PDB file of C-alpha atoms and ligand atoms in Angstrom:
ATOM      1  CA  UNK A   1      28.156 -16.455   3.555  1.00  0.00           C
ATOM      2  CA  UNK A   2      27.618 -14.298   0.745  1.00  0.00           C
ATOM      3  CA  UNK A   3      30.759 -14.543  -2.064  1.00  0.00           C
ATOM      4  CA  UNK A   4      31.785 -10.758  -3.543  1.00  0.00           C
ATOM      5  CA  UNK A   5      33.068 -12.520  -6.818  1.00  0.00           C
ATOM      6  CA  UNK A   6      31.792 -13.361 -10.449  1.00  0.00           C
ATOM      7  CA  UNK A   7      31.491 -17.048 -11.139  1.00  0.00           C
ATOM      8  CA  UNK A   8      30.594 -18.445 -14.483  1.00  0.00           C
ATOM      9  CA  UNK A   9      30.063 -22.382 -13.894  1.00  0.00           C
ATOM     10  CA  UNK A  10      30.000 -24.996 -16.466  1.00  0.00           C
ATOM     11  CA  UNK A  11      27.259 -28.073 -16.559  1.00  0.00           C
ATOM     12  CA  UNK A  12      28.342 -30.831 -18.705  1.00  0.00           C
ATOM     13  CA  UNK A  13      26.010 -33.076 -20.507  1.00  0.00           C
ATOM     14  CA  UNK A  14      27.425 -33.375 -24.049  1.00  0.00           C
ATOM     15  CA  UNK A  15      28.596 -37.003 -23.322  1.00  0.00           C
ATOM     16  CA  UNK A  16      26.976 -39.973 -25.334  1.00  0.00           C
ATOM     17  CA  UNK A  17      26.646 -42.583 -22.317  1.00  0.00           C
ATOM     18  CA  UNK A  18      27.812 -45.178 -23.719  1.00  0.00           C
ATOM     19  CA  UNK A  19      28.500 -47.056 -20.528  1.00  0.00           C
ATOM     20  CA  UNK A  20      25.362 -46.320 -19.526  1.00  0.00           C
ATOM     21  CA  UNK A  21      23.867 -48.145 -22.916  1.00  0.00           C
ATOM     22  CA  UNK A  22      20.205 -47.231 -22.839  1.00  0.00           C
ATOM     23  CA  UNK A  23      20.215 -43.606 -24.667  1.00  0.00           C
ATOM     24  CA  UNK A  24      21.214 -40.031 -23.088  1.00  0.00           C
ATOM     25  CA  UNK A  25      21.508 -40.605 -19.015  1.00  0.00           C
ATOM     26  CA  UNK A  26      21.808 -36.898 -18.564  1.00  0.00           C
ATOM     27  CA  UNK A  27      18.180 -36.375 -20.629  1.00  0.00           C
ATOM     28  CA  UNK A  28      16.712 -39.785 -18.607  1.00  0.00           C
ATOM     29  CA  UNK A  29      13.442 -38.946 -16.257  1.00  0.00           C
ATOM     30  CA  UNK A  30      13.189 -39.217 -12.388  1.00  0.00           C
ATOM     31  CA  UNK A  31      10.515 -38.479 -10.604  1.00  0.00           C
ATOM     32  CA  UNK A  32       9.576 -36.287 -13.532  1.00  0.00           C
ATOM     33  CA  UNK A  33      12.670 -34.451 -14.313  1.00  0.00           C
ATOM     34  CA  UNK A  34      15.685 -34.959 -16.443  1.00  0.00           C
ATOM     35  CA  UNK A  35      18.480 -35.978 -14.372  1.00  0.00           C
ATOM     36  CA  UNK A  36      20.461 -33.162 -15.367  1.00  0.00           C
ATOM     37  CA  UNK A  37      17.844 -30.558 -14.062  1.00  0.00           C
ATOM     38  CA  UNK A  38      18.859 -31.693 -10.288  1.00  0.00           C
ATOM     39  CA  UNK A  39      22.055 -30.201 -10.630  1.00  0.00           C
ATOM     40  CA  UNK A  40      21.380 -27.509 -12.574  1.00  0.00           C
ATOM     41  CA  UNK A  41      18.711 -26.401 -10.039  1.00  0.00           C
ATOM     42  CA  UNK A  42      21.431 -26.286  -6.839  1.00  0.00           C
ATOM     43  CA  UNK A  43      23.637 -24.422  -9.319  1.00  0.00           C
ATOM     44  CA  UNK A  44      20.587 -21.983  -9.805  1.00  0.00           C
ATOM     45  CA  UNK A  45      19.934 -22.024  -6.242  1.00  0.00           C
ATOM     46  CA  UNK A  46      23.414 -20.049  -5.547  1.00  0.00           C
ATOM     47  CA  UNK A  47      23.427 -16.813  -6.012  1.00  0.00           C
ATOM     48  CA  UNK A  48      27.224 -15.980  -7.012  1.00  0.00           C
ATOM     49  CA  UNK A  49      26.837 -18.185  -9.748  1.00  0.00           C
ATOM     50  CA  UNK A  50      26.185 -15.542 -12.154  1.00  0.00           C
ATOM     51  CA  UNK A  51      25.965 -17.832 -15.237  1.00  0.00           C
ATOM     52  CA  UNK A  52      25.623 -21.230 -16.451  1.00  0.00           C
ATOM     53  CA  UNK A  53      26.906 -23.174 -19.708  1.00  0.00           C
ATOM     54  CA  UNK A  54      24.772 -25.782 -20.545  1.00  0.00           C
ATOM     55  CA  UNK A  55      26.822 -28.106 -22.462  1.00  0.00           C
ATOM     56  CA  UNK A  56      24.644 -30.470 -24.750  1.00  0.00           C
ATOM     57  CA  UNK A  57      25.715 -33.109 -27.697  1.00  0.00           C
ATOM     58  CA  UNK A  58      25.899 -31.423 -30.826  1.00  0.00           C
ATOM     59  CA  UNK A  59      22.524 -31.063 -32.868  1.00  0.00           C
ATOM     60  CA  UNK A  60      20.624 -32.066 -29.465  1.00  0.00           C
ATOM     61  CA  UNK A  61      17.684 -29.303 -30.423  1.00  0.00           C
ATOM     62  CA  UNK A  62      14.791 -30.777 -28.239  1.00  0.00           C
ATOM     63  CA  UNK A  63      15.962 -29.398 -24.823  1.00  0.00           C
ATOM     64  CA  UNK A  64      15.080 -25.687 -24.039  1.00  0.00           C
ATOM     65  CA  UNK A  65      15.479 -23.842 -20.664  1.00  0.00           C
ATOM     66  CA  UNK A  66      13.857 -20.413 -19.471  1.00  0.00           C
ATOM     67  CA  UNK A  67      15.880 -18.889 -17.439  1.00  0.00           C
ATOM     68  CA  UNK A  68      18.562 -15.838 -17.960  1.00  0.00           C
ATOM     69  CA  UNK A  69      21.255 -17.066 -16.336  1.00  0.00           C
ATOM     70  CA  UNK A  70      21.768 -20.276 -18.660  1.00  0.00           C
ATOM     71  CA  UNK A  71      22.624 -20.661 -21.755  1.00  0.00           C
ATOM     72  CA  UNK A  72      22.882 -24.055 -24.313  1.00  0.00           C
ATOM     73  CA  UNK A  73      25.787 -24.616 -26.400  1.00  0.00           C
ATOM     74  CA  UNK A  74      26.996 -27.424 -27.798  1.00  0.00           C
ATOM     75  CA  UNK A  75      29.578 -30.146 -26.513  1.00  0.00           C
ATOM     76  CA  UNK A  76      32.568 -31.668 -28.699  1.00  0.00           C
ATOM     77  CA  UNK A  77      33.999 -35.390 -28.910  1.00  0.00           C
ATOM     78  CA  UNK A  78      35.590 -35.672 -25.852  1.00  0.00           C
ATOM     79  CA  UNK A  79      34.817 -34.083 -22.425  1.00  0.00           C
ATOM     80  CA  UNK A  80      37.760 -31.526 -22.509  1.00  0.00           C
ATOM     81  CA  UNK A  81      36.502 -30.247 -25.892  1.00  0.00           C
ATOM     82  CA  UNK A  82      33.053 -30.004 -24.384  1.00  0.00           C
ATOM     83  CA  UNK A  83      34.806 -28.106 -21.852  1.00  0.00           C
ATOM     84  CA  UNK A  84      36.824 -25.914 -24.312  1.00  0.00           C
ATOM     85  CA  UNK A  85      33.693 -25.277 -26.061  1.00  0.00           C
ATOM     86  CA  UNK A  86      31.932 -23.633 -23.027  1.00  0.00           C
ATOM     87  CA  UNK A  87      34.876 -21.840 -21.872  1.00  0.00           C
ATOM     88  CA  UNK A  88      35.386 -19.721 -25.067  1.00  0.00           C
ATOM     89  CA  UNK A  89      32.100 -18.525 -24.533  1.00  0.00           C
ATOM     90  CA  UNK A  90      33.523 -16.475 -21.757  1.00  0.00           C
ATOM     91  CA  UNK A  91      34.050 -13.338 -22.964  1.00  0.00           C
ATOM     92  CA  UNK A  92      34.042 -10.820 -19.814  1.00  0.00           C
ATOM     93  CA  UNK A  93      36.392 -11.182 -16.864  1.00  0.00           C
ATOM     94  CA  UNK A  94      35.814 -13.435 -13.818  1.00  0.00           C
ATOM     95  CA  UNK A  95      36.788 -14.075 -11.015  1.00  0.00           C
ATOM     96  CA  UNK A  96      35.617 -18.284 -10.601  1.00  0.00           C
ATOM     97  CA  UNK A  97      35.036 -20.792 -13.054  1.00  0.00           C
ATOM     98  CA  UNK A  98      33.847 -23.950 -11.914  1.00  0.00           C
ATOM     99  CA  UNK A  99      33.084 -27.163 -13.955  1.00  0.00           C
ATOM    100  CA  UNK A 100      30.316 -29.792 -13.041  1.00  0.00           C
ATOM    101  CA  UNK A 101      29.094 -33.216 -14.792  1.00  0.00           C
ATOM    102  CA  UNK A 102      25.271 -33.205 -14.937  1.00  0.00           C
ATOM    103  CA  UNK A 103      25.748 -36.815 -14.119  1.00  0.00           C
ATOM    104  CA  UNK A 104      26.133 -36.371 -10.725  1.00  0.00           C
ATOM    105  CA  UNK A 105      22.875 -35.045  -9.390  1.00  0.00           C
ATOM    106  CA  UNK A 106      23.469 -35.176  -5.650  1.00  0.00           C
ATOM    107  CA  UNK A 107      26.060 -32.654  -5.532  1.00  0.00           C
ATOM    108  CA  UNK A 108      25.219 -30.176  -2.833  1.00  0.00           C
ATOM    109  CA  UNK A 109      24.574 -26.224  -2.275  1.00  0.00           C
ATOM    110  CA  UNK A 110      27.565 -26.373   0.472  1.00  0.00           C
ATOM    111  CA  UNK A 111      29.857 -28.338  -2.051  1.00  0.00           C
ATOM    112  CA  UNK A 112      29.204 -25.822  -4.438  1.00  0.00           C
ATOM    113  CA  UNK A 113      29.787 -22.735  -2.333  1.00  0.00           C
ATOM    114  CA  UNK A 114      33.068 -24.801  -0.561  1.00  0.00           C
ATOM    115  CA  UNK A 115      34.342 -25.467  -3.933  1.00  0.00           C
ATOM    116  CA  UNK A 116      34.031 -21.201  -5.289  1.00  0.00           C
ATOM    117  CA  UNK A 117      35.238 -20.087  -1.645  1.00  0.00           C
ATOM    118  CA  UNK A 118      38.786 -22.500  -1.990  1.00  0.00           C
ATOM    119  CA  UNK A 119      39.238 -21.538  -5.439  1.00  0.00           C
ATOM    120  CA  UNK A 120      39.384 -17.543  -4.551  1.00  0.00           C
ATOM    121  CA  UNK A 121      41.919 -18.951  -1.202  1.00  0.00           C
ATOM    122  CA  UNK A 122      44.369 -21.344  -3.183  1.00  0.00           C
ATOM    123  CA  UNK A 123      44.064 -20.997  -7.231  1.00  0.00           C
ATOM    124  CA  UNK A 124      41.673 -24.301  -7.836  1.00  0.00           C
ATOM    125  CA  UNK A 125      39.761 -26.520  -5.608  1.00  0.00           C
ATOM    126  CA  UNK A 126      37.580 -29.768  -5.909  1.00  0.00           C
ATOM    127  CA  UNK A 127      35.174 -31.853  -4.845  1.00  0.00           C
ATOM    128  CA  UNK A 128      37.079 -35.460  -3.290  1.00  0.00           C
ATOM    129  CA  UNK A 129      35.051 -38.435  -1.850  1.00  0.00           C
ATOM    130  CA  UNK A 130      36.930 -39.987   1.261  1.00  0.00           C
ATOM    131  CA  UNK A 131      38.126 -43.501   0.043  1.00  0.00           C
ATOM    132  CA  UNK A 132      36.662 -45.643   2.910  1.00  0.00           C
ATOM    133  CA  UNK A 133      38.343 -49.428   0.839  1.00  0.00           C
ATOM    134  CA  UNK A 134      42.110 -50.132   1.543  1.00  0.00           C
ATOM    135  CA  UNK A 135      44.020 -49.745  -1.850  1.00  0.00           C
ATOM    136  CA  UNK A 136      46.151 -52.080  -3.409  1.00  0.00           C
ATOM    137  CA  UNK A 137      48.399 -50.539  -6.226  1.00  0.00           C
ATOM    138  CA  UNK A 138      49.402 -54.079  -8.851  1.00  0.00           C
ATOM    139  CA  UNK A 139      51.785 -54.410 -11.331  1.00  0.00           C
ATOM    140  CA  UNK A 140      50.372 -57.745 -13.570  1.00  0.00           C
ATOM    141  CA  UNK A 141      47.455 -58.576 -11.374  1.00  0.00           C
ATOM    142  CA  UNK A 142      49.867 -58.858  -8.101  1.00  0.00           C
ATOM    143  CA  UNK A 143      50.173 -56.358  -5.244  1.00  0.00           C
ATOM    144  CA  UNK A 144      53.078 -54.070  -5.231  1.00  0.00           C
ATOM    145  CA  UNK A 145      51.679 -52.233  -2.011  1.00  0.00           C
ATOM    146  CA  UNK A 146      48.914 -50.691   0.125  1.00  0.00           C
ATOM    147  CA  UNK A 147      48.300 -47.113  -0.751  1.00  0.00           C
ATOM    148  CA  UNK A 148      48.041 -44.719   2.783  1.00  0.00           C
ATOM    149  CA  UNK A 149      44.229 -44.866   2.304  1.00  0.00           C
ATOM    150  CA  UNK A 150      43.558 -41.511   4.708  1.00  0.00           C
ATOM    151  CA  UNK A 151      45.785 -39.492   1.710  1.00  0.00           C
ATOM    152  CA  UNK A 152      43.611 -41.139  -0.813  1.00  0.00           C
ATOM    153  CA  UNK A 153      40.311 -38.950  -2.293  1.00  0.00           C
ATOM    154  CA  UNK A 154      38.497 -39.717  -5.151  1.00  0.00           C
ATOM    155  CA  UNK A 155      38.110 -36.769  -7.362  1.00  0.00           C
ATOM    156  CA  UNK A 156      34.465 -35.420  -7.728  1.00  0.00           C
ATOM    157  CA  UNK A 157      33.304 -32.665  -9.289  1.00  0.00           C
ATOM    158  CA  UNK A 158      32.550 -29.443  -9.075  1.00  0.00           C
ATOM    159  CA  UNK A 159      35.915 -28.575 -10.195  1.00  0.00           C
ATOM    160  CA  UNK A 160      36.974 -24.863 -10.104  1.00  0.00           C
ATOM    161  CA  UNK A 161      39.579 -22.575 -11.193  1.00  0.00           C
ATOM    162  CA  UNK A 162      40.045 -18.860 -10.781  1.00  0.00           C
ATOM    163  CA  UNK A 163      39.811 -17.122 -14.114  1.00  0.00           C
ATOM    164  CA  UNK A 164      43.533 -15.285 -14.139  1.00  0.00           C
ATOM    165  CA  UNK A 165      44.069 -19.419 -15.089  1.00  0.00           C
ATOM    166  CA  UNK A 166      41.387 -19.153 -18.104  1.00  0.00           C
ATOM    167  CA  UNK A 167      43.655 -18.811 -21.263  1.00  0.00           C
ATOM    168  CA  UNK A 168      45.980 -20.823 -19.810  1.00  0.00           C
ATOM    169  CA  UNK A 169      43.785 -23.803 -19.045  1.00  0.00           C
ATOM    170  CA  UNK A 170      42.191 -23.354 -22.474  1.00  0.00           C
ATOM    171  CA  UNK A 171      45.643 -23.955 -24.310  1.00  0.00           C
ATOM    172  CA  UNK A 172      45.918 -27.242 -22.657  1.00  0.00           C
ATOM    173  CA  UNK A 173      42.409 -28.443 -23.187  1.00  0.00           C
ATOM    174  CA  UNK A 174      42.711 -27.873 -26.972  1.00  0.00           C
ATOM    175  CA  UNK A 175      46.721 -29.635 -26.681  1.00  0.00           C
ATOM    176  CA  UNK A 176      47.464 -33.200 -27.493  1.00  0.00           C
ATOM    177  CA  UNK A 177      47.563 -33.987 -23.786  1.00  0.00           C
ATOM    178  CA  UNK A 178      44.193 -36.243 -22.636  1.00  0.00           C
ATOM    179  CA  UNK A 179      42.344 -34.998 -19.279  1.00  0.00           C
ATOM    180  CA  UNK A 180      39.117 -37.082 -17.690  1.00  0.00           C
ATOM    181  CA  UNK A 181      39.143 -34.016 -15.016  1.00  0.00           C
ATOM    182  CA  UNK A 182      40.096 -30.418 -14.503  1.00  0.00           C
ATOM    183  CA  UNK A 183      42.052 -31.056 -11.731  1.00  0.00           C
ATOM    184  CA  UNK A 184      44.558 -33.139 -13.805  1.00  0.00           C
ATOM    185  CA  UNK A 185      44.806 -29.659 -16.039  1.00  0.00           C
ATOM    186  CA  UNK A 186      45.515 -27.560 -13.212  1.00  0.00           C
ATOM    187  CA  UNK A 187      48.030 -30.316 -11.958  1.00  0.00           C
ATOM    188  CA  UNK A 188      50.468 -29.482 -14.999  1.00  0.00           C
ATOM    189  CA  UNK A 189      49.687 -25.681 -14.438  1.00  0.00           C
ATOM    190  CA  UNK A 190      51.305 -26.609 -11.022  1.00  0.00           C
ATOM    191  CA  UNK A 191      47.976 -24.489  -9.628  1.00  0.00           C
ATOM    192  CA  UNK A 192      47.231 -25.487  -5.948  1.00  0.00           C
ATOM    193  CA  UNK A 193      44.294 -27.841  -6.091  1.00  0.00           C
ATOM    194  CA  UNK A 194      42.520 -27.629  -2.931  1.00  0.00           C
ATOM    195  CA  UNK A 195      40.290 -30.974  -1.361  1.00  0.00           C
ATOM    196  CA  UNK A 196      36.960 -30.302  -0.465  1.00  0.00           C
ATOM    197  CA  UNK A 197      35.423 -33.538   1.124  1.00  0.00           C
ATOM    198  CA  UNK A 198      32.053 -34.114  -0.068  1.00  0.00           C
ATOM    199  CA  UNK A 199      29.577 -37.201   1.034  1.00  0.00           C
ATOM    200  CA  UNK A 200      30.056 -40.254  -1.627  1.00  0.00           C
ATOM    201  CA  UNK A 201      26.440 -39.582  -2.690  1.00  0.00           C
ATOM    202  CA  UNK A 202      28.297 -36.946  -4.817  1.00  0.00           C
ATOM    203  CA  UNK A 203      28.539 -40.330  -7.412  1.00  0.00           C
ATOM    204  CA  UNK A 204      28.695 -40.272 -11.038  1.00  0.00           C
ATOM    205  CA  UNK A 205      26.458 -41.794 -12.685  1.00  0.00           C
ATOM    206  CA  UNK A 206      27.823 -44.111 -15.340  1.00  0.00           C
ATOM    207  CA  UNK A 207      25.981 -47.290 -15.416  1.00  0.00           C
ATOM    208  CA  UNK A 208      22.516 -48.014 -15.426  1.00  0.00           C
ATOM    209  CA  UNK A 209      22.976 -49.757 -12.135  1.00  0.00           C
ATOM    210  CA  UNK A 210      24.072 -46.948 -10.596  1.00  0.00           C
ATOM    211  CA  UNK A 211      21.292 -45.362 -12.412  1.00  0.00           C
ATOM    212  CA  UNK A 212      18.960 -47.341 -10.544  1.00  0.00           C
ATOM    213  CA  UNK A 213      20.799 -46.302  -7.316  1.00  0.00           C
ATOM    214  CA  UNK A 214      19.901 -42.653  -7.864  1.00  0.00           C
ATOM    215  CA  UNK A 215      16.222 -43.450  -8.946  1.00  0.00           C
ATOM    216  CA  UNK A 216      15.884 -45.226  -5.135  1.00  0.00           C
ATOM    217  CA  UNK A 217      18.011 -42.380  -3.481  1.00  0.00           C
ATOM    218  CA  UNK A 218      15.895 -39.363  -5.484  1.00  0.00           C
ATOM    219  CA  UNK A 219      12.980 -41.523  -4.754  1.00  0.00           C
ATOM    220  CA  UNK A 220      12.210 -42.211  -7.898  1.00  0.00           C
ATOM    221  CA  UNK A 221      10.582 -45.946  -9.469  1.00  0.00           C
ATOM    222  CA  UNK A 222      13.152 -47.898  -8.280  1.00  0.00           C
ATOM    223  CA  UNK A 223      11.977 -47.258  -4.476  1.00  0.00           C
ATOM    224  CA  UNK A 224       8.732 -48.178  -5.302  1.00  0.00           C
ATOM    225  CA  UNK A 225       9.573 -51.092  -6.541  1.00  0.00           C
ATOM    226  CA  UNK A 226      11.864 -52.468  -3.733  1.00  0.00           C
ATOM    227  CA  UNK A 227      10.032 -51.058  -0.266  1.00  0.00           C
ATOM    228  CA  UNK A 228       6.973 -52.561   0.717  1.00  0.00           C
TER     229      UNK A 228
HETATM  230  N1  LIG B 301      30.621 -35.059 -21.171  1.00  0.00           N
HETATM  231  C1  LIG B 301      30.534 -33.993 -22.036  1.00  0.00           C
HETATM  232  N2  LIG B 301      31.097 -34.102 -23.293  1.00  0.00           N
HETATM  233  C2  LIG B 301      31.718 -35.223 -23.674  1.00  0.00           C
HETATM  234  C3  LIG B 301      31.840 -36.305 -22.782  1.00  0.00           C
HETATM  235  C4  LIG B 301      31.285 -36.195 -21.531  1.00  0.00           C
HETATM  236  O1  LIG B 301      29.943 -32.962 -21.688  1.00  0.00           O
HETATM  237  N3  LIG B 301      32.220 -35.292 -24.920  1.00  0.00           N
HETATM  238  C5  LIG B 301      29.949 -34.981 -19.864  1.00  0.00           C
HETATM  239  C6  LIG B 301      28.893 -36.054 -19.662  1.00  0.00           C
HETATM  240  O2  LIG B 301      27.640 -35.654 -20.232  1.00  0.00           O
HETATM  241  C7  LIG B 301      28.857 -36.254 -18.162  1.00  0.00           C
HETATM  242  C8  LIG B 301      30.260 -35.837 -17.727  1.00  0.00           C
HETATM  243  O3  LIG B 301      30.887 -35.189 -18.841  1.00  0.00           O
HETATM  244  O4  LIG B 301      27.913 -35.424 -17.504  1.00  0.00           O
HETATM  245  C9  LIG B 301      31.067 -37.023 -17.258  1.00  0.00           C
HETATM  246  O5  LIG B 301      31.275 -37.940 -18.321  1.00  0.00           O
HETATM  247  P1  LIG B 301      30.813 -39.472 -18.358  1.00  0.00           P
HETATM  248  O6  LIG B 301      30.212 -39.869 -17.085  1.00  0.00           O
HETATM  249  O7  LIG B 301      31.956 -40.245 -18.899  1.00  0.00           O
HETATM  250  O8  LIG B 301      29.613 -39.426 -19.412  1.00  0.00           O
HETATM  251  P2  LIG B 301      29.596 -39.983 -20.872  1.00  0.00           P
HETATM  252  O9  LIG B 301      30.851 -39.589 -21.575  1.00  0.00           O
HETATM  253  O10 LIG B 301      28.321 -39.551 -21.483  1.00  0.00           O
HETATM  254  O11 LIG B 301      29.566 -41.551 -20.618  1.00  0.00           O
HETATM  255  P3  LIG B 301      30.452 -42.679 -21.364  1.00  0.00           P
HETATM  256  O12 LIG B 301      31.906 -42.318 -21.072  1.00  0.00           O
HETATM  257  O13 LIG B 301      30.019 -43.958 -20.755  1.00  0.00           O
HETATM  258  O14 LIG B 301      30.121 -42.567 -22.828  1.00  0.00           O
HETATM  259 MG1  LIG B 302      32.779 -40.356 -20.884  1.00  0.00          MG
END
């Protein structure tokens, strides 16, 4: 399905994984390439995506990438000033914006184009893992109650927003107010966010456990090492 509609996305990698403990995940090799090119390359790989931010740490000079449609600017502090960064860099109109973290590398073509077709339906739209545990919500280490796990997602990205929302988003990112997704801005905007299910592969990557998990699931060292 071909979409009629000008979408600027947004790959973050400006973070300083410090969870992650053993220098720049995003910039970290497997199977020869930087984890953050797997993304970027099923970003590439849709056409409607007319453009691509390439949000890196500040100062980062060493990375360089040939290709039209993206360009490298330069992240702030926390992930919604990375994100403020990139989005004053829009200058013409559009129609989509959508928001990725380059630290989830197995996010899919189809997630992509589900994500830009329910932002042009309902205002904003993204990516939610099923939750497949039963939830317990505590109060001082003791259970209060079982959450209704089938309403439960967790969010994912790509996040998008359609760009009538741009200014508006931008004000918020840049207020006091403290957002670890898009979709939290776009909840106080009172914009329809709509779900769309991905697989749970669609992790982030945060530790370098889970670092190792990607390296076995790209097929990377860690495969080697455990299959005979
Ligand atoms: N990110 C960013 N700018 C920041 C912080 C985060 O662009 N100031 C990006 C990261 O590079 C990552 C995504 O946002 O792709 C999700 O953030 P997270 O997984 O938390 O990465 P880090 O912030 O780098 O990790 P940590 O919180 O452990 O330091
Ligand atoms: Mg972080």
């Amino acid at each position: 399905m071909s979409i009629d509609k000008k979408v600027i996305a947004v790959l973050l990698a400006a973070g300083k994984s410090k969870r992650f403990k053993k220098g720049f995940k995003q910039f970290k090799k497997i199977e020869g390439k930087n984890l953050f090119e797997y993304s970027l390359e099923k970003f590439l790989s849709v056409k409607e995506v007319e453009k691509i931010f390439f949000v890196v740490p500040k100062d980062f000079k060493t990375i360089s990438i040939k290709n039209a449609r993206v360009e490298i600017i330069s992240g702030g502090r926390r992930r919604q000033d990375s994100l403020f960064n990139a989005l004053s860099k829009i200058k013409e109109n559009c129609d989509v914006v959508i928001v990725h973290d380059s630290a989830r590398p197995f996010v899919t073509k189809r997630d992509i184009k589900n994500v830009i077709r329910e932002t042009i339906k309902n205002g904003a739209s993204i990516c939610g893992m099923k939750v497949y545990d039963t939830i317990k919500l505590t109060e001082r280490d003791f259970v209060k109650r079982t959450l209704p796990r089938e309403k439960l997602f967790r969010a994912a990205t790509p996040q998008g927003f359609r760009g009538e929302f741009l200014e508006k988003v931008k004000k918020l990112l840049k207020s006091k107010s403290k957002f670890t997704d898009e979709a939290s801005v776009f909840e106080k905007l009172k914009i329809p966010v709509k779900i769309v299910v991905c697989e749970n592969e669609n992790f982030k990557i945060t530790t370098e456990k889970e670092f190792k998990i990607a390296e076995v699931l790209l097929g990377g060292a860690g495969e080697k090492k455990s299959c005979k």
